[in-house]
Coordinates of C-alpha atoms in Angstrom, one line a residue:
M296 CA -11.2 -53.9 -10.8
R297 CA -9.8 -57.1 -12.4
A298 CA -10.5 -59.0 -9.1
F299 CA -14.1 -57.9 -9.3
G300 CA -14.4 -59.1 -12.9
V301 CA -12.8 -62.5 -12.1
F302 CA -15.1 -63.0 -9.1
Y303 CA -18.1 -62.1 -11.2
S304 CA -17.2 -64.3 -14.2
N305 CA -16.5 -67.3 -12.0
A306 CA -19.7 -66.9 -10.2
R307 CA -21.6 -67.1 -13.4
L308 CA -20.1 -70.5 -14.2
F309 CA -21.1 -72.4 -11.0
L310 CA -24.4 -70.9 -10.1
K311 CA -27.9 -72.3 -10.2
P312 CA -31.0 -70.4 -11.0
R313 CA -32.1 -67.6 -8.8
E314 CA -33.6 -68.6 -5.4
A315 CA -36.3 -67.0 -3.5
L316 CA -36.4 -64.6 -0.7
L317 CA -34.7 -63.4 2.4
H318 CA -35.7 -60.4 4.4
R319 CA -34.7 -57.2 5.9
E320 CA -35.1 -53.9 7.6
L321 CA -33.0 -50.9 7.9
V322 CA -33.3 -48.7 10.7
F323 CA -32.5 -48.0 14.0
T324 CA -35.9 -48.8 14.5
Q325 CA -38.3 -51.5 15.4
H326 CA -41.2 -51.6 13.1
R327 CA -42.1 -49.0 10.6
D328 CA -39.4 -46.5 10.7
T329 CA -42.0 -45.5 8.4
M330 CA -40.4 -42.4 9.8
S331 CA -42.3 -43.2 13.0
Q332 CA -43.0 -45.0 16.2
A333 CA -40.2 -47.4 15.5
R334 CA -37.7 -44.6 16.3
Q335 CA -39.1 -44.5 19.9
L336 CA -39.0 -48.2 20.3
A337 CA -35.4 -48.3 19.1
G338 CA -34.0 -45.3 20.8
S339 CA -36.0 -44.4 23.9
S340 CA -33.6 -45.8 26.4
K341 CA -30.2 -44.4 27.1
H342 CA -29.1 -47.9 28.1
H343 CA -29.4 -49.3 24.7
G344 CA -26.6 -51.2 23.1
T345 CA -24.7 -48.7 21.0
A346 CA -22.2 -48.6 18.2
V347 CA -19.9 -46.4 20.2
D348 CA -18.9 -47.3 23.7
A349 CA -19.5 -44.6 26.3
A350 CA -16.0 -45.2 27.6
A351 CA -14.6 -43.8 24.3
L352 CA -16.3 -40.5 25.1
T353 CA -16.1 -40.2 28.8
P354 CA -13.3 -40.9 31.2
D355 CA -13.4 -43.8 33.6
T356 CA -13.5 -42.5 37.1
G357 CA -12.9 -45.8 38.8
A358 CA -15.6 -45.0 41.4
D359 CA -17.9 -47.9 40.6
A360 CA -17.7 -51.0 42.8
G361 CA -17.0 -54.4 41.3
A362 CA -20.6 -55.5 41.8
G363 CA -21.8 -52.4 40.1
H364 CA -19.5 -53.1 37.1
L365 CA -20.8 -56.7 36.9
S366 CA -24.5 -55.5 37.0
L367 CA -23.8 -52.8 34.4
A368 CA -22.0 -55.4 32.2
R369 CA -24.8 -57.8 32.5
N370 CA -27.4 -55.2 31.6
A371 CA -25.3 -54.0 28.7
I372 CA -25.0 -57.6 27.3
I373 CA -28.8 -58.2 27.7
V374 CA -29.8 -55.0 26.0
G375 CA -27.0 -55.2 23.4
L376 CA -28.0 -58.7 22.3
A377 CA -31.7 -57.8 22.2
F378 CA -30.8 -54.6 20.3
V379 CA -28.9 -56.6 17.6
L380 CA -31.7 -59.2 17.4
S381 CA -34.3 -56.5 17.0
R382 CA -32.3 -55.0 14.1
I383 CA -32.1 -58.4 12.5
L384 CA -35.8 -59.0 12.9
G385 CA -36.5 -55.5 11.6
L386 CA -34.4 -56.3 8.6
V387 CA -36.4 -59.5 8.0
R388 CA -39.7 -57.7 8.5
E389 CA -39.0 -55.1 5.9
Q390 CA -37.7 -57.6 3.4
V391 CA -40.9 -59.6 3.8
L392 CA -43.1 -56.6 3.3
A393 CA -41.1 -55.5 0.3
S394 CA -41.3 -59.0 -1.2
Q395 CA -45.0 -59.2 -0.6
F396 CA -46.1 -55.7 -1.6
G397 CA -43.1 -53.9 -3.3
T398 CA -44.0 -50.3 -4.0
S399 CA -47.7 -51.1 -4.7
R400 CA -50.7 -49.0 -3.9
E401 CA -51.3 -51.4 -0.9
M402 CA -47.9 -50.4 0.5
D403 CA -48.7 -46.7 -0.3
A404 CA -51.9 -47.1 1.7
Y405 CA -50.1 -48.9 4.6
V406 CA -47.4 -46.2 4.9
S407 CA -50.0 -43.4 4.8
A408 CA -52.2 -45.1 7.3
F409 CA -49.5 -44.9 9.9
R410 CA -49.1 -41.1 9.8
I411 CA -51.9 -40.1 12.2
P412 CA -51.3 -43.0 14.6
D413 CA -47.7 -42.1 14.6
L414 CA -48.5 -38.4 15.3
L415 CA -50.6 -39.5 18.3
F416 CA -47.9 -41.8 19.5
L417 CA -45.0 -39.3 19.2
V418 CA -46.9 -36.3 20.7
V419 CA -48.9 -37.8 23.5
I420 CA -46.9 -40.9 24.5
A421 CA -43.3 -40.3 23.4
G422 CA -43.5 -36.7 24.6
S423 CA -45.0 -37.4 28.0
F424 CA -43.0 -40.5 28.9
G425 CA -39.7 -40.2 27.0
A426 CA -39.0 -36.5 27.6
A427 CA -41.0 -35.5 30.6
F428 CA -42.1 -38.4 32.8
I429 CA -39.0 -40.6 33.0
P430 CA -36.6 -38.0 34.4
V431 CA -39.0 -37.0 37.2
F432 CA -40.0 -40.6 37.9
G433 CA -36.4 -41.7 37.9
D434 CA -35.5 -39.1 40.4
F435 CA -38.1 -40.4 42.9
V436 CA -36.9 -44.0 42.3
T437 CA -33.2 -43.0 42.9
R438 CA -34.2 -41.3 46.2
G439 CA -36.1 -44.5 47.3
D440 CA -39.4 -42.6 47.4
R441 CA -41.5 -45.4 45.8
K442 CA -44.8 -43.9 47.1
R443 CA -44.4 -40.7 45.2
A444 CA -43.0 -42.7 42.2
S445 CA -46.2 -44.8 42.2
E446 CA -48.5 -41.8 42.5
L447 CA -46.7 -40.0 39.7
A448 CA -46.8 -43.0 37.4
S449 CA -50.5 -43.6 38.1
A450 CA -51.4 -40.0 37.4
V451 CA -49.4 -39.7 34.2
L452 CA -50.6 -43.1 32.9
T453 CA -54.1 -42.1 33.5
W454 CA -54.0 -38.7 31.9
A455 CA -51.9 -39.9 28.9
G456 CA -54.2 -42.9 28.5
I457 CA -57.4 -40.8 28.5
A458 CA -55.8 -38.3 26.0
V459 CA -54.6 -41.0 23.5
V460 CA -57.9 -42.9 23.7
A461 CA -60.0 -39.8 23.3
V462 CA -57.9 -38.5 20.3
S463 CA -57.8 -42.0 18.8
L464 CA -61.6 -42.1 18.9
I465 CA -61.9 -38.7 17.3
A466 CA -59.4 -39.8 14.6
F467 CA -61.3 -43.0 14.0
V468 CA -64.5 -41.0 13.3
L469 CA -62.7 -38.4 11.2
A470 CA -60.4 -41.0 9.4
R471 CA -61.6 -40.1 5.9
P472 CA -61.2 -36.3 6.1
L473 CA -57.8 -36.8 7.9
M474 CA -56.7 -39.1 5.1
A475 CA -57.6 -36.4 2.6
V476 CA -55.0 -34.3 4.3
V477 CA -52.4 -37.1 4.6
A478 CA -52.7 -38.4 1.1
P479 CA -54.9 -36.0 -1.1
G480 CA -53.6 -37.5 -4.3
F481 CA -54.8 -41.0 -3.8
D482 CA -57.6 -42.4 -6.0
S483 CA -60.8 -43.4 -4.2
E484 CA -59.8 -47.1 -3.9
T485 CA -56.4 -46.4 -2.3
T486 CA -58.0 -43.8 -0.1
G487 CA -60.6 -46.3 1.1
L488 CA -57.9 -48.8 1.9
S489 CA -55.8 -46.2 3.7
V490 CA -58.9 -45.3 5.8
D491 CA -59.6 -48.9 6.7
L492 CA -55.9 -49.5 7.7
M493 CA -55.7 -46.2 9.7
R494 CA -58.7 -47.2 11.8
I495 CA -57.1 -50.5 12.6
L496 CA -53.7 -48.9 13.4
L497 CA -55.3 -46.4 15.8
L498 CA -55.2 -49.1 18.4
S499 CA -51.4 -49.2 18.2
P500 CA -50.7 -45.9 20.1
I501 CA -52.7 -47.2 23.0
F502 CA -50.9 -50.5 23.3
L503 CA -47.4 -49.3 22.3
G504 CA -47.8 -46.2 24.4
T505 CA -48.5 -48.2 27.5
G506 CA -45.6 -50.5 26.6
I507 CA -43.3 -47.5 26.3
A508 CA -44.4 -46.3 29.7
F509 CA -43.7 -49.8 31.2
K510 CA -40.4 -49.8 29.5
G511 CA -39.4 -46.5 31.1
I512 CA -40.6 -47.5 34.5
L513 CA -38.7 -50.8 34.4
E514 CA -35.5 -49.3 33.1
S515 CA -35.6 -46.6 35.7
Q516 CA -35.3 -49.5 38.2
Q517 CA -32.5 -51.2 36.4
Q518 CA -34.7 -53.9 34.9
F519 CA -33.7 -54.3 31.3
T520 CA -34.5 -57.9 30.2
L521 CA -38.3 -57.6 29.6
P522 CA -38.1 -54.1 28.0
A523 CA -35.3 -55.4 25.7
L524 CA -37.5 -58.4 24.6
A525 CA -40.6 -56.2 23.9
P526 CA -39.5 -54.9 20.4
L527 CA -38.6 -58.5 19.4
I528 CA -42.2 -59.6 20.0
Y529 CA -43.4 -56.6 18.1
N530 CA -41.3 -57.4 15.0
A531 CA -42.0 -61.1 15.1
A532 CA -45.7 -60.6 15.1
I533 CA -45.5 -58.4 12.0
I534 CA -43.3 -61.0 10.2
V535 CA -45.7 -63.8 11.0
G536 CA -48.6 -61.7 9.7
A537 CA -46.8 -60.8 6.5
I538 CA -45.6 -64.3 5.7
W539 CA -48.6 -66.5 6.7
F540 CA -51.7 -64.2 6.5
A541 CA -50.9 -61.5 4.0
P542 CA -51.1 -63.9 1.0
T543 CA -54.7 -64.6 1.9
Y544 CA -56.0 -61.4 3.6
G545 CA -53.7 -58.9 2.0
I546 CA -52.3 -55.8 3.7
H547 CA -55.1 -55.8 6.3
A548 CA -53.4 -58.9 7.8
V549 CA -50.3 -56.8 8.3
G550 CA -52.3 -54.0 10.0
W551 CA -53.8 -56.5 12.5
A552 CA -50.3 -58.1 13.0
V553 CA -49.1 -54.6 14.0
I554 CA -51.8 -54.5 16.7
V555 CA -51.0 -58.0 17.9
G556 CA -47.3 -57.0 18.1
A557 CA -48.1 -53.8 19.9
L558 CA -50.2 -55.8 22.4
G559 CA -47.4 -58.3 22.8
H560 CA -44.9 -55.4 23.4
L561 CA -47.1 -54.4 26.3
L562 CA -47.9 -57.8 27.8
V563 CA -44.4 -59.1 27.9
Q564 CA -43.5 -56.4 30.3
V565 CA -46.5 -56.8 32.7
P566 CA -44.7 -59.5 34.9
G567 CA -41.9 -57.0 35.5
I568 CA -44.3 -54.3 36.4
I569 CA -46.1 -56.6 38.9
R570 CA -42.7 -57.5 40.5
S571 CA -41.6 -53.9 40.7
D572 CA -43.4 -53.4 44.0
L573 CA -45.0 -50.2 42.7
T574 CA -48.7 -49.5 43.2
F575 CA -50.7 -48.3 40.2
R576 CA -54.2 -46.9 40.6
P577 CA -56.1 -44.7 38.1
S578 CA -55.7 -41.1 39.3
L579 CA -57.0 -37.8 37.9
S580 CA -55.5 -35.8 40.7
R581 CA -53.5 -32.7 39.5
Q582 CA -51.9 -32.3 42.9
V583 CA -49.5 -35.2 42.6
D584 CA -45.9 -34.4 43.4
G585 CA -43.8 -34.1 40.2
L586 CA -46.8 -33.8 37.8
R587 CA -46.3 -30.0 37.3
E588 CA -42.7 -30.7 36.4
V589 CA -43.7 -33.3 33.9
A590 CA -46.1 -30.8 32.4
R591 CA -43.4 -28.1 32.2
L592 CA -41.0 -30.4 30.5
L593 CA -43.7 -31.7 28.1
G594 CA -44.7 -28.5 26.4
P595 CA -41.6 -27.7 24.3
R596 CA -40.9 -31.3 23.5
I597 CA -44.4 -31.9 22.2
I598 CA -44.1 -28.9 19.8
G599 CA -40.7 -30.3 18.6
L600 CA -42.1 -33.8 18.1
A601 CA -45.2 -32.5 16.3
A602 CA -43.1 -30.4 14.0
F603 CA -41.0 -33.5 13.1
Q604 CA -44.0 -35.6 12.4
F605 CA -45.8 -32.9 10.5
N606 CA -42.8 -32.8 8.1
F607 CA -43.5 -36.4 7.1
I608 CA -47.2 -35.9 6.9
A609 CA -46.5 -33.0 4.5
I610 CA -44.0 -35.1 2.4
N611 CA -46.5 -38.0 2.3
A612 CA -49.2 -35.6 1.1
F613 CA -47.0 -34.2 -1.6
A614 CA -45.8 -37.6 -2.7
S615 CA -49.4 -38.9 -3.1
T616 CA -50.0 -36.2 -5.7
T617 CA -47.2 -37.3 -8.0
S618 CA -48.2 -40.8 -9.0
A619 CA -48.6 -44.3 -7.5
E620 CA -45.7 -46.0 -5.7
R621 CA -43.9 -42.7 -4.7
V622 CA -45.1 -42.8 -1.1
S623 CA -43.8 -46.3 -0.4
A624 CA -40.6 -45.6 -2.4
L625 CA -39.8 -42.6 -0.2
N626 CA -40.5 -44.7 2.9
Y627 CA -38.1 -47.5 1.7
A628 CA -35.4 -44.9 1.0
W629 CA -35.8 -43.3 4.4
Q630 CA -35.4 -46.7 6.1
L631 CA -32.2 -47.3 4.2
L632 CA -30.9 -43.9 5.5
M633 CA -31.9 -44.8 9.0
L634 CA -29.6 -47.8 9.1
P635 CA -26.3 -45.8 9.3
H636 CA -28.1 -42.9 11.0
G637 CA -29.4 -45.2 13.8
V638 CA -26.1 -47.1 14.2
I639 CA -23.9 -43.9 14.2
A640 CA -25.8 -40.8 15.2
L641 CA -28.4 -42.2 17.5
S642 CA -26.0 -44.4 19.4
I643 CA -23.4 -41.6 19.9
S644 CA -26.0 -39.0 20.9
T645 CA -27.7 -41.4 23.3
V646 CA -24.4 -42.3 25.0
I647 CA -23.2 -38.7 25.3
F648 CA -26.4 -37.1 26.5
P649 CA -26.2 -38.0 30.2
T650 CA -22.5 -37.1 30.4
L651 CA -23.0 -33.6 28.8
A652 CA -26.0 -33.0 31.1
A653 CA -23.9 -33.9 34.2
L654 CA -21.0 -31.7 33.1
Y655 CA -23.3 -28.8 32.3
G656 CA -24.9 -29.1 35.7
Q657 CA -21.5 -29.1 37.4
G658 CA -20.5 -26.0 35.6
K659 CA -17.5 -27.7 33.9
D660 CA -17.6 -25.7 30.7
E661 CA -14.2 -26.8 29.4
D662 CA -14.9 -30.5 30.0
F663 CA -18.3 -30.0 28.3
R664 CA -16.6 -28.6 25.2
R665 CA -14.0 -31.3 25.2
T666 CA -16.5 -34.1 25.6
L667 CA -18.6 -32.6 22.7
D668 CA -15.5 -32.5 20.5
R669 CA -14.8 -36.2 21.3
A670 CA -18.3 -37.1 20.4
L671 CA -18.4 -35.1 17.1
R672 CA -15.2 -36.7 15.8
P673 CA -16.4 -40.4 15.7
L674 CA -19.7 -39.1 14.4
L675 CA -18.1 -37.4 11.4
F676 CA -15.5 -40.2 11.0
L677 CA -18.3 -42.7 10.4
S678 CA -21.0 -40.5 8.9
I679 CA -18.9 -39.0 6.1
P680 CA -17.8 -42.2 4.4
A681 CA -21.2 -43.8 5.1
G682 CA -23.0 -41.0 3.3
V683 CA -20.6 -41.2 0.3
G684 CA -21.0 -45.0 0.2
L685 CA -24.7 -44.9 0.4
L686 CA -24.9 -42.3 -2.4
M687 CA -22.6 -44.2 -4.8
L688 CA -23.9 -47.7 -4.1
R689 CA -27.6 -46.7 -3.8
E690 CA -28.9 -48.9 -6.7
P691 CA -27.0 -52.1 -5.9
L692 CA -27.8 -51.6 -2.2
V693 CA -31.5 -51.3 -2.8
A694 CA -31.5 -54.3 -5.1
F695 CA -29.4 -56.3 -2.5
I696 CA -31.8 -55.5 0.3
Y697 CA -35.2 -55.4 -1.3
Q698 CA -35.3 -56.6 -4.9
R699 CA -37.2 -59.9 -4.8
G700 CA -40.8 -61.0 -5.1
S701 CA -43.1 -58.1 -5.8
F702 CA -40.2 -55.6 -5.5
G703 CA -38.8 -55.5 -9.0
S704 CA -36.3 -53.4 -10.9
R705 CA -38.8 -50.5 -11.3
S706 CA -39.2 -50.4 -7.5
T707 CA -35.4 -50.3 -7.2
E708 CA -35.2 -47.3 -9.5
L709 CA -38.0 -45.5 -7.6
V710 CA -36.3 -46.0 -4.3
A711 CA -32.8 -45.2 -5.5
T712 CA -33.8 -41.7 -6.6
P713 CA -34.7 -40.2 -3.2
L714 CA -32.0 -42.3 -1.5
A715 CA -29.4 -40.4 -3.4
W716 CA -30.5 -37.1 -1.8
F717 CA -31.1 -38.7 1.6
A718 CA -27.5 -40.0 1.5
I719 CA -26.2 -36.5 0.7
G720 CA -28.1 -35.3 3.7
L721 CA -26.8 -38.0 6.1
L722 CA -24.2 -35.7 7.7
G723 CA -26.9 -33.1 8.3
Y724 CA -29.2 -35.6 9.9
A725 CA -26.4 -36.9 12.1
L726 CA -25.3 -33.4 13.3
T727 CA -28.9 -32.3 14.0
E728 CA -29.4 -35.4 16.1
I729 CA -26.4 -34.8 18.4
L730 CA -26.6 -31.0 18.4
S731 CA -30.2 -31.0 19.5
R732 CA -29.3 -33.4 22.3
V733 CA -26.6 -30.9 23.4
F734 CA -29.2 -28.2 23.8
Y735 CA -31.4 -30.5 25.8
A736 CA -28.4 -31.4 28.0
T737 CA -28.1 -27.7 28.8
R738 CA -31.8 -27.6 29.7
D739 CA -32.5 -25.4 26.7
T740 CA -35.6 -26.9 25.0
K741 CA -36.6 -23.7 23.2
T742 CA -33.7 -23.4 20.7
P743 CA -34.0 -26.8 19.1
V744 CA -37.8 -26.6 19.0
I745 CA -37.9 -23.1 17.4
T746 CA -35.3 -24.2 14.9
G747 CA -37.3 -27.3 14.2
V748 CA -40.5 -25.3 13.5
I749 CA -38.6 -22.9 11.2
T750 CA -37.1 -25.9 9.4
M751 CA -40.6 -27.4 9.0
I752 CA -41.8 -24.2 7.3
L753 CA -38.8 -24.1 5.0
N754 CA -39.4 -27.7 4.1
L755 CA -43.0 -27.0 3.1
L756 CA -41.8 -24.2 0.8
L757 CA -39.1 -26.2 -0.8
C758 CA -41.4 -29.2 -1.4
T759 CA -43.9 -26.8 -3.1
L760 CA -41.1 -25.5 -5.3
L761 CA -39.4 -28.8 -6.2
I762 CA -42.1 -31.4 -6.5
G763 CA -43.3 -30.2 -10.0
S764 CA -40.0 -30.7 -11.7
L765 CA -38.3 -33.4 -9.6
S766 CA -41.2 -35.5 -8.4
H767 CA -40.5 -37.5 -5.2
G768 CA -36.8 -36.9 -5.5
G769 CA -37.5 -33.2 -4.9
L770 CA -39.2 -34.1 -1.6
A771 CA -36.0 -35.9 -0.5
I772 CA -33.9 -32.8 -1.6
A773 CA -36.2 -30.5 0.5
L774 CA -36.0 -32.7 3.6
S775 CA -32.2 -33.1 3.4
A776 CA -31.5 -29.5 2.6
T777 CA -33.7 -28.1 5.4
T778 CA -32.2 -30.6 7.9
G779 CA -28.7 -29.5 6.9
A780 CA -29.8 -25.9 7.4
E781 CA -31.1 -26.9 10.8
A782 CA -27.7 -28.4 11.7
V783 CA -25.9 -25.3 10.6
I784 CA -28.2 -23.0 12.7
L785 CA -27.8 -25.2 15.8
W786 CA -24.0 -25.3 15.3
L787 CA -23.9 -21.4 15.1
F788 CA -26.1 -21.0 18.2
L789 CA -24.0 -23.5 20.1
R790 CA -20.7 -21.8 19.1
Q791 CA -22.0 -18.4 20.2
R792 CA -23.1 -19.9 23.5
T793 CA -20.0 -22.0 24.4
G794 CA -17.3 -20.0 22.6
G795 CA -16.4 -22.9 20.4
V796 CA -17.8 -26.3 19.3
V797 CA -14.6 -28.1 18.3
S798 CA -11.0 -28.0 19.5
V799 CA -7.8 -26.8 17.9
G800 CA -6.7 -29.1 15.1
F801 CA -10.2 -30.1 14.1
G802 CA -9.8 -28.7 10.5
F803 CA -6.6 -30.7 9.8
W804 CA -8.3 -33.8 11.3
L805 CA -11.4 -33.3 9.0
V806 CA -9.1 -33.0 5.9
R807 CA -7.6 -36.5 6.8
V808 CA -11.1 -38.0 7.1
A809 CA -12.1 -36.4 3.7
L810 CA -8.9 -37.8 2.1
A811 CA -9.7 -41.4 3.3
T812 CA -13.3 -41.0 2.1
V813 CA -12.1 -39.8 -1.4
G814 CA -9.8 -42.8 -1.6
M815 CA -12.7 -45.2 -0.8
A816 CA -15.0 -43.3 -3.3
L817 CA -12.4 -43.8 -6.1
L818 CA -12.3 -47.5 -5.5
I819 CA -16.2 -47.6 -5.7
W820 CA -16.1 -45.5 -8.8
F821 CA -13.7 -47.9 -10.6
T822 CA -15.6 -51.0 -9.7
L823 CA -19.2 -49.9 -9.6
D824 CA -20.0 -51.1 -13.1
D825 CA -19.0 -54.7 -12.1
V826 CA -21.2 -54.5 -9.0
R827 CA -24.2 -53.2 -11.0
I828 CA -23.8 -55.9 -13.7
A829 CA -23.6 -58.6 -11.1
Q830 CA -26.7 -57.3 -9.2
A831 CA -28.7 -57.1 -12.5
D832 CA -27.7 -60.5 -13.8
E833 CA -30.6 -62.9 -13.1
S834 CA -28.8 -65.8 -14.6
I835 CA -26.8 -65.9 -11.3
S836 CA -28.9 -67.2 -8.4
L837 CA -29.6 -65.1 -5.3
I838 CA -27.0 -66.3 -2.8
P839 CA -23.9 -65.8 -5.0
R840 CA -25.1 -62.4 -6.2
E841 CA -25.7 -61.3 -2.6
T842 CA -22.3 -62.8 -1.6
F843 CA -20.6 -60.8 -4.4
F844 CA -22.1 -57.6 -3.2
L845 CA -21.0 -58.3 0.4
Y846 CA -17.5 -59.0 -0.9
A847 CA -17.5 -55.7 -2.7
L848 CA -18.8 -53.8 0.3
G849 CA -16.2 -55.4 2.5
M850 CA -13.5 -54.2 0.1
Y851 CA -14.8 -50.7 0.2
V852 CA -14.9 -50.7 4.0
L853 CA -11.4 -52.2 4.1
A854 CA -10.1 -49.5 1.8
F855 CA -11.4 -46.7 4.1
I856 CA -9.8 -48.5 7.1
V857 CA -6.4 -48.8 5.4
L858 CA -6.4 -45.2 4.3
A859 CA -7.5 -44.1 7.8
W860 CA -4.6 -46.1 9.2
V861 CA -2.1 -44.6 6.8
L862 CA -3.4 -41.1 7.6
R863 CA -3.2 -41.9 11.4
I864 CA -6.8 -40.9 12.2
P865 CA -7.0 -41.5 15.9
E866 CA -10.7 -42.6 15.9
L867 CA -9.7 -45.7 14.0
E868 CA -7.2 -46.6 16.7
Q869 CA -9.8 -46.0 19.4
M870 CA -12.3 -48.3 17.8
L871 CA -9.8 -51.0 16.9
R872 CA -8.5 -50.9 20.5
K873 CA -12.0 -51.4 21.8
L874 CA -12.4 -54.4 19.5
I875 CA -9.0 -55.9 20.2
G876 CA -9.5 -55.4 23.9
R877 CA -12.3 -58.0 23.8
L878 CA -10.1 -60.7 22.4
P879 CA -8.0 -63.2 24.4
V880 CA -5.0 -61.5 26.0
G881 CA -2.3 -63.2 24.0
L882 CA -4.0 -62.5 20.6
A883 CA -4.8 -58.9 21.8
N884 CA -1.2 -58.2 22.6
R885 CA 0.0 -59.4 19.2
L886 CA -2.6 -57.4 17.4
S887 CA -2.1 -54.2 19.4
V888 CA 1.3 -53.5 17.8
L889 CA -0.5 -53.0 14.5
L890 CA -2.7 -50.2 15.9
P891 CA -2.1 -46.8 14.3
R892 CA -1.2 -43.9 16.5
A893 CA -2.0 -40.2 15.9

C-alpha cells in the first residue's frame, strides 16, 4: 500500500493539468455490443483469433501437411491481427461516444433505437446464416460441389433478404408503437428521437446481414482477409461520424455513420465474392438441395436468439421507466462485462465447439468428457479472478475507460451500480456460453433453447419484483441471477446425460484457484482507496492518472499469477508455456525453467 501512496504522491508533483480524451470499447464485439449485432460480428467465425489456443484444448494429431500448417498459420495471423485491431477500434468508438454523449437522453435514445434492428438481425440473419446456412453450405464446398453451394447460397440469400426487407419496412411504419414497447417510460421528446434513429438504423440489418452472409461464404472457402477487415471498416465509420459530424448534427450523425459502416462491411467483401467462382442468382425455389436442412436447423436457433434479444428489450423497457440515463448506463456496464466475457468465454467456446462436435460424432464419449474438462478449467481459472477484479475495481475502471467529456462522475456512479451485479454474474455468463455450445455440439438444440425461454420468463418476473426498490441495479441483478440459474440447469442436464462434467480432482483444483483469487482480492482491498483517490483527483492530468491505474491493475494481475505459481495451478503453466514458446529459442529455454508444474 505504501508503494501505491508514493506513486500517487509523486505523480501529483510533476503533472500538468488534465488533458482531453482518448477512446474505447469493451466487448467482444464490433459496434454496439449494445447487447447486439456486434456479438455476431465479433464471434460468428470459429476461425477468429482467440485468447485460448486450440492446441491447449485438443491434442495435435500430426496429420496436417506442412503446407496446411503454413496456410493455417497465415490465416490465424491475419484474423488474429484484425481481431485485435477491431477490439482497439471498438474501444476507441465507445470512448468517443461516451465523451460526446455520456449517459444523456440522446444516448438513451440511441441504445433503445437499436433494439428492434438488432432483433431482426439476430433472428433473421444471424440465425439463418450463422447457425443453419454455413454448416450446410460448407459441406457442399468441402465436397467440391460448387454448383449446389451456389444454388443454396442464392436461395438462402434471396429468402433471407426478402424477409429482412419486408420486416424492416413493417417496423419502419410501426416504429412509434414499437418504441412504446421498447421504451415506454421515455418522455415525448426522447421517444421521438428514438423513433427517428430506429428508422435510420433499420437499414443496418440489410447491409450487415448481407455482409455476414458474405463473411460466412468466404470463410467456408478459407478466405479470411476481407472478412477480417470488414468489422474494422464498420467501427472506423462510426468513429469518424461521432468525432467529426456528431458535434454539428448530434446523435443522428452517429446513426447514419452506423449505416455507412454497415454498407462498408458489405462492400469490402464483394471483391472476394466475385473471385470465389460461385454463381449467385436470385432464387425463390424451395426445391434447392440443402434448403430443407437449413430450415430444420433454423427453427430452434431462431427461438433461442429471439429469447436472448427479448431479454434485453424487456430490460430496456423496464430501465426507461426508472429515470433518464439508466438505459445508457446499463448498456455501458454491459459492454464492460463483455470485455472479459468475450476474451475468455467466447474464445474458449468457439475453439472447443468443432472438437466436441467431432468427438461426439465419432462416439468417443470419454474423450468428449476429457476435452470438456480441459475447456472448463481455463474458463474458470480466468473468469473467477476477472469477475472479482471487475466487482472490486468497478468505479475506477469505469472512470478510467469512460470518464471524460460529457461522461462525468455522475455517469460513472450510474454505470458502476449495475456493473457490480454483472461482475458477480460473469461466471454464470461464461458457463452458459460454453455449456450451450456443448449441447449444440451434441446436436441437441432443444435443451438450451427451452432453458433459455424459461430463463427469459424468470428474468421478467425478477425485473418486475426488483425494479421498484433497486432501480436499474435490480435489472442487472435479475439478468445475472437468471443467467446463473441457466448455467446450473444446463450443468445438471449435461451431468445426467454424460455421467459427469468434470474429472476427479476438480474440487481440489477449484480450491486452489479460489485461494489465488482471494489473495488478489486482499491486495485490491488494501490498496483500493489509493486507486480511487488517484482516479478522482482532477489536479493530476489524464495520462498520469491513467498510467497509475494501469500500474495498479498490473500489480493485481501479477499477484494472481504469483499465487497461481505458488499453488501450482497447471493452467498457468500451460498459458506461460504457450507464451514462452513464441520467444527466441535461447530466451525460451532460459525462461522455461521458471515454469510451475502441477
